[in-house]
CSV table of C-alpha atoms in Angstrom, one decimal:
chain,number,residue,atom,x,y,z
A,1,SER,CA,206.1,11.2,-54.4
A,2,THR,CA,206.5,12.2,-58.3
A,3,THR,CA,210.9,13.9,-59.8
A,4,THR,CA,211.2,16.2,-61.5
A,5,ILE,CA,214.6,16.2,-63.3
A,6,SER,CA,215.5,19.5,-65.0
A,7,GLY,CA,217.7,20.8,-66.5
A,8,LEU,CA,220.3,21.9,-70.0
A,9,THR,CA,222.0,18.8,-72.0
A,10,LEU,CA,224.4,18.4,-75.1
A,11,GLY,CA,224.6,15.7,-77.6
A,12,ILE,CA,226.1,14.6,-81.0
A,13,ILE,CA,225.2,12.2,-83.6
A,14,GLY,CA,226.5,10.7,-86.8
A,15,ALA,CA,225.6,8.5,-88.6
A,16,ALA,CA,228.5,6.0,-92.2
A,17,PRO,CA,226.2,5.2,-95.1
A,18,ILE,CA,227.7,1.2,-95.8
A,19,GLY,CA,225.8,0.6,-98.5
A,20,LYS,CA,222.5,-0.9,-100.2
A,21,GLY,CA,220.8,2.0,-98.0
A,22,PHE,CA,222.7,0.0,-94.2
A,23,SER,CA,224.0,2.5,-92.4
A,24,LEU,CA,225.6,3.1,-89.0
A,25,TYR,CA,224.1,5.3,-86.3
A,26,GLY,CA,226.3,6.8,-82.7
A,27,SER,CA,225.2,9.3,-80.6
A,28,GLY,CA,226.2,11.1,-77.2
A,29,VAL,CA,224.5,13.0,-74.5
A,30,ALA,CA,225.2,14.6,-71.0
A,31,GLY,CA,223.8,16.7,-69.0
A,32,PHE,CA,223.9,19.0,-65.3
A,33,MET,CA,220.4,18.9,-63.5
A,34,LYS,CA,218.3,19.3,-60.6
A,35,ALA,CA,216.0,16.6,-59.1
A,36,LYS,CA,213.1,18.1,-57.4
A,37,TYR,CA,210.5,16.4,-55.4
A,38,SER,CA,207.0,16.9,-54.3
A,39,GLY,CA,206.5,17.2,-50.8
A,40,ASN,CA,209.3,19.8,-49.8
A,41,SER,CA,211.4,22.2,-51.8
A,42,ASN,CA,214.9,20.1,-51.8
A,43,LYS,CA,216.7,20.2,-54.6
A,44,ASP,CA,220.2,17.7,-56.1
A,45,ASP,CA,222.0,17.6,-58.3
A,46,ALA,CA,222.1,15.7,-61.4
A,47,GLN,CA,223.7,14.5,-64.1
A,48,TYR,CA,222.8,12.8,-67.1
A,49,THR,CA,224.3,10.8,-70.1
A,50,ALA,CA,223.0,8.3,-72.2
A,51,SER,CA,224.3,7.1,-75.4
A,52,GLU,CA,223.2,4.5,-78.1
A,53,PHE,CA,224.4,2.9,-81.1
A,54,GLY,CA,222.6,1.2,-83.6
A,55,MET,CA,221.7,0.3,-87.4
A,56,SER,CA,219.7,1.8,-89.6
A,57,TYR,CA,218.0,0.5,-92.9
A,58,GLN,CA,216.4,3.4,-96.4
A,59,ALA,CA,214.0,1.3,-97.3
A,60,ARG,CA,212.1,3.8,-99.2
A,61,ASP,CA,213.4,7.4,-100.0
A,62,TRP,CA,210.4,8.4,-97.8
A,63,LEU,CA,210.8,5.5,-95.2
A,64,SER,CA,213.3,4.2,-92.4
A,65,PHE,CA,213.8,1.3,-90.2
A,66,SER,CA,217.1,1.3,-87.3
A,67,LEU,CA,217.2,-1.0,-84.3
A,68,GLY,CA,219.7,0.2,-82.0
A,69,TYR,CA,221.1,-0.4,-78.1
A,70,LYS,CA,220.6,3.2,-75.3
A,71,TYR,CA,222.3,3.0,-72.3
A,72,GLN,CA,220.9,6.1,-70.0
A,73,VAL,CA,222.5,7.2,-66.3
A,74,ILE,CA,221.2,9.6,-63.6
A,75,ASP,CA,223.0,9.9,-61.5
A,76,THR,CA,221.9,12.7,-58.5
A,77,ASP,CA,224.1,13.6,-56.2
A,78,VAL,CA,221.8,13.6,-52.7
A,79,ASP,CA,221.2,16.6,-50.5
A,80,THR,CA,224.0,16.8,-47.8
A,81,ASN,CA,222.3,18.7,-44.9
A,82,ASN,CA,220.5,15.0,-44.8
A,83,SER,CA,222.6,12.8,-42.4
A,84,ASN,CA,221.1,9.9,-42.8
A,85,TYR,CA,222.0,10.1,-47.3
A,86,ALA,CA,224.5,12.6,-47.2
A,87,GLY,CA,227.1,11.8,-49.9
A,88,GLN,CA,225.5,9.2,-51.0
A,89,VAL,CA,224.8,8.9,-55.2
A,90,ALA,CA,221.2,7.4,-56.4
A,91,PRO,CA,222.1,5.6,-59.9
A,92,ASP,CA,218.8,6.1,-62.2
A,93,VAL,CA,220.0,3.8,-65.1
A,94,THR,CA,218.1,3.0,-68.4
A,95,LYS,CA,219.2,0.3,-70.6
A,96,GLY,CA,217.7,-1.6,-73.9
A,97,TYR,CA,216.7,-2.4,-77.5
A,98,VAL,CA,215.4,0.6,-78.9
A,99,PHE,CA,213.2,0.3,-82.4
A,100,GLY,CA,211.8,3.1,-84.7
A,101,VAL,CA,210.5,4.0,-87.8
A,102,ASN,CA,210.7,7.4,-89.5
A,103,LEU,CA,209.2,8.6,-91.8
A,104,ILE,CA,211.9,11.6,-94.4
A,105,PHE,CA,209.8,14.3,-95.8
């Protein structure tokens, strides 16, 4: 089966230069979503949160690199109409290192 999660998110990002082309950065995102499943018409509420922190380096005027760590969670409140799962939260966690190459123009 397929689960589709959609909704709006709101985020904030910040960066602070520390010298010689290096910067620290961080971001945070939150949102309220709906989880929809293939094969039936049920929709469940889901809360989305994500954060990322790391360091970036501007190698050229047009090129920078970043290395950070991201932690992302989608907590789906399971449908209370299904008595087998009523009141349970199904977490989906994605976490790990992220590497970016950015072209600046």
